[in-house]
XYZ file of C-alpha atoms in Angstrom:
564
model
C 47.638 72.365 187.186
C 48.420 69.045 189.202
C 52.389 69.946 188.726
C 52.077 72.798 189.976
C 49.935 71.848 192.949
C 52.575 69.221 193.915
C 54.829 71.746 193.758
C 53.486 74.403 196.530
C 53.390 70.556 198.767
C 56.508 70.220 198.864
C 57.186 73.821 199.470
C 55.122 74.397 202.229
C 57.493 71.706 203.979
C 55.550 71.381 207.831
C 52.702 73.171 206.477
C 51.680 70.382 204.171
C 48.759 69.502 206.580
C 47.236 72.804 206.588
C 47.467 73.049 202.025
C 45.489 69.706 201.873
C 43.449 70.070 205.402
C 41.869 72.866 203.141
C 41.525 70.258 200.236
C 39.284 68.558 202.186
C 37.484 71.348 202.910
C 37.445 72.432 199.763
C 35.950 69.084 198.570
C 33.740 68.840 201.382
C 31.768 72.996 199.529
C 31.869 71.524 196.598
C 29.098 68.741 197.547
C 27.780 71.192 199.949
C 27.464 74.155 196.811
C 25.671 72.127 194.906
C 23.312 70.848 198.086
C 20.728 73.628 196.819
C 19.726 72.153 192.884
C 19.899 68.912 194.165
C 17.597 69.503 196.883
C 15.095 71.722 194.854
C 15.182 68.504 191.858
C 13.789 66.366 195.559
C 10.102 69.465 195.279
C 9.533 69.235 191.529
C 10.342 66.135 190.998
C 7.576 65.509 193.798
C 5.339 68.287 192.561
C 5.725 66.667 189.054
C 4.855 63.283 190.627
C 1.857 64.817 193.032
C 3.619 63.012 195.330
C 4.863 66.958 197.210
C 4.290 67.293 201.369
C 4.099 69.564 203.542
C 6.861 67.574 205.590
C 8.790 67.333 202.493
C 9.068 70.953 202.332
C 10.111 70.994 206.261
C 13.104 68.773 205.629
C 14.125 70.504 202.566
C 14.216 73.491 203.575
C 16.289 72.375 207.771
C 18.494 71.167 205.157
C 18.760 73.594 203.532
C 19.679 75.743 205.659
C 21.933 73.352 207.432
C 23.975 72.545 204.369
C 24.633 76.367 204.082
C 25.491 76.937 207.830
C 27.891 74.041 206.809
C 29.199 75.694 203.546
C 30.373 78.732 205.856
C 31.476 76.971 207.914
C 34.077 74.513 206.187
C 34.549 78.295 203.440
C 35.837 79.556 206.626
C 38.799 76.699 207.395
C 39.673 76.530 204.057
C 40.129 80.079 204.310
C 42.034 80.136 206.892
C 44.025 77.403 207.067
C 45.294 78.073 202.945
C 45.484 81.579 203.648
C 48.106 81.087 207.335
C 49.369 78.185 205.308
C 50.860 81.332 203.135
C 52.087 83.804 204.955
C 53.780 81.437 206.814
C 55.316 79.226 204.552
C 57.332 83.049 203.192
C 57.668 83.814 206.344
C 60.433 80.783 206.163
C 60.842 81.572 203.068
C 62.231 85.216 203.361
C 64.748 84.861 206.393
C 66.244 81.463 203.983
C 66.626 84.570 201.013
C 67.831 86.303 203.456
C 70.243 84.144 205.330
C 71.246 83.254 201.752
C 72.110 86.102 200.512
C 74.336 86.456 203.491
C 76.452 84.252 202.135
C 76.870 84.949 198.471
C 79.465 87.032 197.271
C 79.090 90.706 196.735
C 79.657 90.365 193.137
C 76.239 88.954 192.875
C 75.077 92.101 194.288
C 74.873 94.340 190.996
C 72.507 96.282 190.624
C 70.430 94.255 187.997
C 70.123 91.515 190.932
C 68.989 94.121 193.364
C 65.946 94.728 191.420
C 65.709 91.088 191.198
C 66.187 90.684 194.483
C 63.471 93.311 195.468
C 61.314 91.852 192.803
C 61.407 88.532 194.221
C 60.192 90.462 197.609
C 57.902 92.211 196.916
C 56.702 91.236 194.071
C 56.672 87.574 193.839
C 56.533 86.440 197.161
C 53.411 88.996 197.593
C 51.352 87.503 194.736
C 51.089 84.262 196.012
C 51.061 84.537 199.691
C 47.819 87.064 199.200
C 47.191 86.110 195.460
C 47.341 82.299 194.974
C 47.839 80.067 198.586
C 43.546 81.553 198.001
C 42.851 80.917 194.563
C 44.527 77.786 195.276
C 41.351 76.685 197.449
C 39.323 77.791 195.382
C 40.595 75.791 191.675
C 40.360 72.707 194.220
C 36.798 73.611 194.925
C 35.565 74.382 190.971
C 37.357 70.623 189.969
C 35.769 68.997 191.994
C 32.444 70.565 191.671
C 32.356 69.954 187.911
C 32.990 66.053 188.882
C 30.258 65.949 190.941
C 28.163 67.842 188.671
C 29.674 65.835 185.549
C 28.715 62.326 187.642
C 24.427 64.118 188.442
C 24.574 63.897 184.323
C 25.647 60.120 184.097
C 23.057 59.830 186.776
C 20.108 61.677 185.127
C 21.087 60.136 181.535
C 23.677 58.643 180.143
C 24.038 59.944 177.219
C 23.472 63.501 179.036
C 26.575 62.310 180.758
C 28.526 61.260 177.776
C 27.999 64.798 176.079
C 29.495 66.915 179.101
C 32.150 64.793 179.633
C 32.756 65.169 175.995
C 32.901 69.332 176.740
C 34.586 68.113 179.807
C 37.597 67.046 177.719
C 37.597 69.346 174.996
C 37.873 71.768 177.682
C 40.701 70.223 178.814
C 42.589 70.328 175.553
C 42.086 73.686 174.830
C 43.079 74.895 178.258
C 46.211 73.201 177.682
C 46.767 75.151 174.893
C 46.141 78.498 177.093
C 48.254 77.050 179.347
C 50.990 77.003 177.498
C 50.038 80.445 176.368
C 49.828 81.870 179.799
C 52.756 80.132 180.951
C 55.339 81.898 178.446
C 53.532 85.150 178.520
C 53.571 85.230 182.297
C 57.626 84.413 182.579
C 58.288 87.899 180.021
C 55.530 89.982 181.991
C 57.075 88.929 185.634
C 60.642 90.064 183.728
C 59.446 93.276 182.764
C 58.285 93.069 186.939
C 61.949 92.989 187.533
C 63.130 95.031 185.161
C 60.830 98.120 186.321
C 62.113 97.259 189.717
C 65.479 98.187 188.511
C 64.582 101.653 186.312
C 63.003 102.509 190.215
C 65.145 101.790 192.609
C 67.655 103.579 190.441
C 66.145 106.380 190.565
C 65.433 106.757 192.869
C 68.742 106.543 194.792
C 70.576 108.773 192.165
C 68.047 111.574 192.125
C 71.140 113.670 193.250
C 72.666 112.700 190.225
C 70.069 113.255 187.743
C 69.446 116.340 189.425
C 72.810 118.065 189.107
C 73.429 116.733 185.714
C 70.306 118.173 184.509
C 69.054 114.893 183.460
C 65.592 115.303 185.079
C 63.880 115.389 181.838
C 66.341 112.022 180.555
C 65.681 109.797 183.329
C 62.171 110.277 183.699
C 61.614 109.774 180.127
C 63.632 106.879 180.634
C 62.088 105.179 183.906
C 58.348 106.220 181.696
C 59.211 104.065 179.125
C 59.334 101.241 181.344
C 56.648 101.768 182.666
C 54.598 102.172 179.138
C 56.866 98.711 178.613
C 54.730 97.046 181.863
C 51.968 98.742 180.767
C 52.239 97.040 176.972
C 53.288 93.672 178.308
C 50.104 93.515 180.572
C 48.309 93.973 177.518
C 49.738 92.163 174.959
C 49.357 88.634 177.147
C 46.084 90.045 177.901
C 45.205 90.117 173.975
C 46.550 86.303 173.640
C 44.703 84.825 176.613
C 41.433 86.193 175.013
C 41.066 84.001 172.523
C 41.038 81.286 174.246
C 39.287 82.428 176.664
C 36.265 83.278 173.921
C 37.375 79.375 172.137
C 36.643 77.785 175.905
C 32.950 80.442 176.674
C 32.434 79.369 172.985
C 32.120 75.086 173.713
C 29.871 75.430 177.317
C 27.979 77.514 174.899
C 27.293 74.287 173.103
C 27.640 72.051 175.336
C 24.985 73.375 177.175
C 22.666 74.118 174.627
C 23.564 70.338 173.340
C 22.277 69.103 176.381
C 18.865 70.577 177.192
C 18.391 69.964 173.298
C 18.774 66.189 173.887
C 17.297 66.317 176.947
C 13.933 67.516 175.252
C 13.681 65.609 172.397
C 14.832 62.381 174.881
C 11.558 63.682 177.574
C 9.519 63.588 173.896
C 10.847 60.571 172.696
C 9.770 59.483 176.709
C 12.851 58.565 177.473
C 13.071 61.232 179.622
C 9.966 62.134 182.776
C 9.328 65.599 183.455
C 10.963 65.289 186.688
C 13.938 64.834 185.203
C 13.918 67.683 182.299
C 13.421 69.538 184.958
C 16.400 69.221 186.809
C 18.119 69.106 183.377
C 17.025 72.786 183.318
C 18.579 73.247 187.285
C 21.668 72.079 186.847
C 22.726 72.674 182.869
C 23.381 76.294 183.071
C 25.025 75.698 186.365
C 27.139 72.202 184.727
C 30.104 73.976 183.088
C 30.429 77.057 185.818
C 33.021 75.183 187.589
C 34.863 74.627 184.891
C 34.768 77.969 183.492
C 35.484 79.541 186.699
C 38.632 77.373 187.220
C 40.184 77.355 183.823
C 39.539 81.460 184.625
C 41.902 80.880 187.164
C 44.560 79.113 185.716
C 46.211 82.433 184.030
C 47.010 82.995 188.352
C 48.619 79.420 188.509
C 50.857 80.367 185.246
C 52.135 83.457 187.101
C 52.739 81.854 190.030
C 54.538 79.675 188.493
C 56.547 81.844 187.326
C 56.839 83.726 190.342
C 58.357 79.945 191.878
C 60.457 80.063 189.038
C 62.346 83.115 189.988
C 62.325 82.686 193.667
C 64.109 79.525 193.801
C 66.837 80.662 190.803
C 67.234 83.662 193.721
C 67.954 80.668 196.399
C 69.680 78.108 193.679
C 72.795 80.569 193.638
C 75.907 79.416 194.281
C 76.824 80.413 197.762
C 80.580 80.911 198.669
C 81.769 77.452 200.440
C 81.369 77.909 204.323
C 82.280 74.126 205.135
C 85.789 75.013 206.877
C 86.706 73.395 210.406
C 89.440 75.018 210.889
C 90.157 77.689 213.771
C 92.511 81.281 213.943
C 95.001 81.067 216.590
C 94.109 83.272 219.539
C 97.756 85.204 218.199
C 100.077 84.677 215.389
C 103.614 82.179 216.589
C 106.567 84.383 217.176
C 107.558 85.686 213.249
C 104.870 84.788 211.806
C 102.589 87.474 209.610
C 98.874 88.399 211.384
C 97.675 88.695 207.543
C 99.177 87.389 203.769
C 98.111 87.159 200.673
C 99.967 84.758 198.786
C 100.545 84.610 195.048
C 96.368 85.833 195.119
C 94.805 86.352 191.225
C 91.336 87.437 191.241
C 88.379 88.502 188.406
C 85.166 89.323 188.141
C 83.597 86.166 186.144
C 86.443 86.228 183.032
C 88.362 89.232 183.332
C 90.849 88.788 186.073
C 91.641 92.470 187.464
C 94.903 90.704 190.218
C 97.779 89.034 189.540
C 100.039 87.307 191.614
C 99.494 89.581 194.996
C 101.726 88.368 197.498
C 102.473 90.245 200.659
C 102.319 90.234 204.777
C 101.491 92.284 207.273
C 102.861 91.648 211.038
C 100.662 91.962 213.928
C 99.704 95.385 215.131
C 100.266 97.348 211.890
C 98.772 99.097 208.904
C 99.961 99.380 206.014
C 98.126 101.380 203.888
C 97.154 100.137 199.946
C 97.143 103.275 197.343
C 97.197 104.208 193.663
C 94.959 104.883 190.643
C 91.306 104.581 190.546
C 90.470 100.847 189.681
C 93.900 99.351 189.786
C 92.588 96.445 192.596
C 93.098 98.798 196.191
C 89.449 98.303 197.597
C 89.600 94.736 196.221
C 92.528 92.973 197.985
C 90.705 94.753 201.113
C 87.519 93.085 200.460
C 89.106 89.701 199.881
C 90.778 90.178 203.264
C 87.366 89.518 204.456
C 86.201 86.808 202.585
C 83.777 88.715 200.218
C 84.919 87.167 197.671
C 86.993 84.302 197.326
C 90.640 83.761 195.261
C 90.399 82.581 191.969
C 93.729 81.429 192.723
C 96.779 81.767 195.871
C 95.930 82.512 198.891
C 94.562 84.548 201.981
C 95.792 83.566 205.837
C 95.550 84.679 208.500
C 98.198 84.568 211.621
C 99.005 80.812 208.975
C 95.318 79.760 208.501
C 93.468 80.158 204.841
C 90.536 81.957 205.092
C 88.360 79.571 202.734
C 89.197 77.422 206.167
C 87.772 78.775 208.628
C 83.897 79.046 208.884
C 82.852 82.375 207.748
C 81.164 83.258 211.099
C 84.315 82.573 213.114
C 86.293 84.455 210.555
C 84.060 87.869 210.787
C 84.593 87.653 214.578
C 88.778 88.775 213.588
C 88.207 91.036 210.660
C 85.388 94.541 210.743
C 85.224 96.525 208.451
C 84.209 100.194 207.472
C 83.034 100.852 203.736
C 83.810 103.582 201.263
C 79.886 104.258 201.414
C 78.522 104.074 204.797
C 74.209 102.936 205.694
C 73.244 103.678 208.711
C 69.814 101.673 209.603
C 66.907 103.246 210.381
C 67.546 103.109 214.334
C 68.501 104.525 216.758
C 72.422 105.334 217.416
C 72.237 102.993 220.105
C 71.307 100.076 218.102
C 73.290 100.806 214.692
C 76.346 100.492 217.412
C 75.558 97.325 219.320
C 74.113 95.960 216.000
C 77.348 93.780 215.399
C 77.354 92.707 219.236
C 73.560 93.005 220.161
C 74.904 91.350 223.767
C 77.205 94.809 224.072
C 76.576 96.467 227.340
C 75.269 100.435 227.417
C 79.339 101.714 229.080
C 80.926 99.310 225.991
C 78.563 101.272 223.292
C 79.740 104.875 225.444
C 83.227 103.796 225.343
C 83.191 102.768 221.644
C 81.869 106.294 220.649
C 84.284 107.927 222.870
C 86.950 106.209 220.885
C 85.268 107.363 217.412
C 85.082 110.814 218.163
C 81.023 110.950 217.524
C 79.972 110.392 221.864
C 79.886 114.549 222.376
C 78.006 115.564 218.963
C 75.562 112.329 219.961
C 74.779 113.818 223.362
C 73.928 116.697 222.006
C 71.381 115.551 219.632
C 67.503 115.943 221.200
C 67.820 112.162 222.563
C 70.881 111.141 222.286
C 71.973 107.810 221.585
C 68.082 106.787 221.707
C 67.921 109.480 218.164
C 66.471 107.675 215.534
C 68.452 108.116 212.333
C 66.824 108.498 208.950
C 67.435 105.139 206.306
C 70.820 105.069 205.282
C 71.418 108.049 207.866
C 70.033 109.805 205.573
C 69.621 112.461 208.339
C 73.354 112.826 209.545
C 76.544 114.010 207.869
C 79.157 112.196 206.412
C 81.482 112.652 208.677
C 79.304 111.529 211.650
C 77.454 108.461 210.128
C 81.991 107.127 209.638
C 81.824 108.787 212.899
C 78.844 106.189 213.896
C 80.099 103.108 211.597
C 84.065 103.079 213.369
C 82.428 103.293 216.861
C 80.479 100.309 215.373
C 83.812 98.510 214.565
C 85.468 99.454 217.657
C 82.414 97.823 220.516
C 82.910 94.737 217.810
C 87.023 94.351 219.653
C 88.297 92.573 216.043
C 92.170 91.328 215.652
C 92.023 93.124 212.046
C 90.562 96.297 210.744
C 89.589 96.612 206.828
C 88.885 100.043 205.516
C 88.272 101.089 202.064
C 88.848 104.268 201.032
C 87.421 105.392 204.408
C 87.276 109.790 203.816
C 86.506 109.941 199.938
C 83.440 111.555 201.315
C 84.895 113.419 204.419
C 86.012 116.892 205.816
C 89.092 117.944 206.366
C 87.842 117.818 210.340
C 86.834 114.892 209.717
C 90.325 113.280 208.360
C 91.997 114.654 211.085
C 88.934 112.783 213.519
C 89.417 110.160 210.889
C 93.458 109.712 211.612
C 92.944 109.896 215.196
C 91.024 107.154 215.573
C 92.925 104.648 213.276
C 95.895 106.237 215.799
C 93.865 105.080 218.493
C 93.089 101.322 216.548
C 97.237 101.095 216.170
C 97.905 101.384 219.593
C 95.252 99.086 221.213
C 96.978 96.966 219.506
C 95.436 95.970 216.238
C 96.146 95.420 212.053
C 94.834 97.564 210.274
C 95.054 97.401 206.253
C 93.654 100.208 204.267
C 92.495 101.699 200.600
C 93.069 105.053 200.699
C 93.282 108.118 197.851
C 93.967 110.787 200.090
C 97.448 110.481 201.971
C 98.745 113.283 203.721
C 96.317 111.980 207.203
C 98.293 108.699 207.170
C 101.796 109.660 207.496
C 103.655 108.735 210.595
C 100.368 106.196 211.479
C 101.340 103.983 208.544
C 103.693 101.554 208.635
C 104.273 101.052 205.269
C 102.749 101.727 201.465
C 101.418 99.426 198.600
C 101.439 101.438 195.133
C 98.347 98.811 193.612
C 98.479 99.699 189.797
C 96.815 97.623 186.782
C 95.392 94.817 189.382
C 99.563 94.183 190.502
C 101.737 95.466 193.212
C 104.109 98.080 191.272
C 105.722 99.265 194.830
C 105.609 98.032 198.377
C 107.628 100.777 200.659
C 108.097 101.291 204.150
C 106.827 104.919 206.022
C 110.269 105.964 205.511
C 110.714 105.336 201.682
C 107.037 106.610 200.503
C 108.072 109.699 202.515
C 110.975 110.783 200.911
C 109.220 109.954 196.903
């Protein structure tokens, strides 16, 4: 428990003071929460001794009112400090995670890891900031309340105090076993939560394909199985925790009975006065209440611990090294290639998929990577933008290895159009200017004209201020592609990388794409494109490189390619 408190304080960073302040408030609150019992003991003692006066009752009433008011204030401060700390901490943690994800290689973003990221953001972080942070202050209050009550038992009688201390120690030993089980099971629950999230995302994203193949029942059954596994995992967790919880309750009951029985015996023996027996009666039923609540909350802490492990696991994923200090020259030297792949090999984990790739691209040229699916065309294009790092060899722009250039600077020189265009749920204007937020209105309009999408945008009800659906769902494939090309144009890059840009386009949209490519080339840009459709590249591509099984099978000029 204390290790987790320490872990949270370390995680809190600049907000550590807020959490420590919440703990201080919890300490004051724990004392004030027992004041009504203490004041009741004062009244009963006076009544038993025959010394109770009206003035004493007045003071007790005022003290009780003051204690309640101060307790309300302290509780408010404690909640405000720790809850605000949780939201502030994880607002920064989400920003940190976003920054970290930007620097991870594309190979990390598999379907399984997408589910993990989604689960970390929507489940783990939310659980800690909304549930666990408020639990921390409560647990500290329970712990301190238990110590206060234990001290009062020793004040009443050392023998009663010993019994209370023995029960507390036994409860701690039982709770250690309970926490071990809880920690083990909590990890399983969080993993199942991740699998469920991944299953839901896969089902929703693939709903069109699922319907087209009439697999709705089969895939629904798969999703239902995940829901059932989540239910069974939670039930198994509760079944394994119940014996421990029952054991603690039995222990508390035995402790209460022992303390009450001993106090009656001591009063009968003349060791303990009637007033003190009444005091024991007031305290004994509340004596182990904080302890019971403390260990009752322990399962939340174990889930919190598992959630922190998963958050840290994502944040510890190795980033692409970004230690480069070199800069890309403003232009290539005479005779120097704009882009050069030298003896490049690349592997997905342990499987090498590119072998000894070497070719150069001169400035203001267009190179088409062609060949069968799975041959390595898109991988080569992605290596130029350093979405992954090469296993061996080098990729250079104007003579500078891309690994030696800061990533931010590299992306100032390169823009990409992917096979699957994704637009954000925002205005078309903002989607186009996203890569260059300070672009002027005229720059955005001119980029749209170059990408041949200005007219259809202006025909929309709100023009450039039209909000597109998530992923660009309200637009056709060709419209999305042209808006993506406009976003590339407004960034004004030196090198353009396109991966299967025509795969989802109709014939008219493909011809629009051809005109856009010709325009980019005429503006002096260097273009590398991986493609299956080749007819629209005749007359604008200078070179065709045939990629098969991760190797360059042929390297042809445009004339050589046309003569095949």
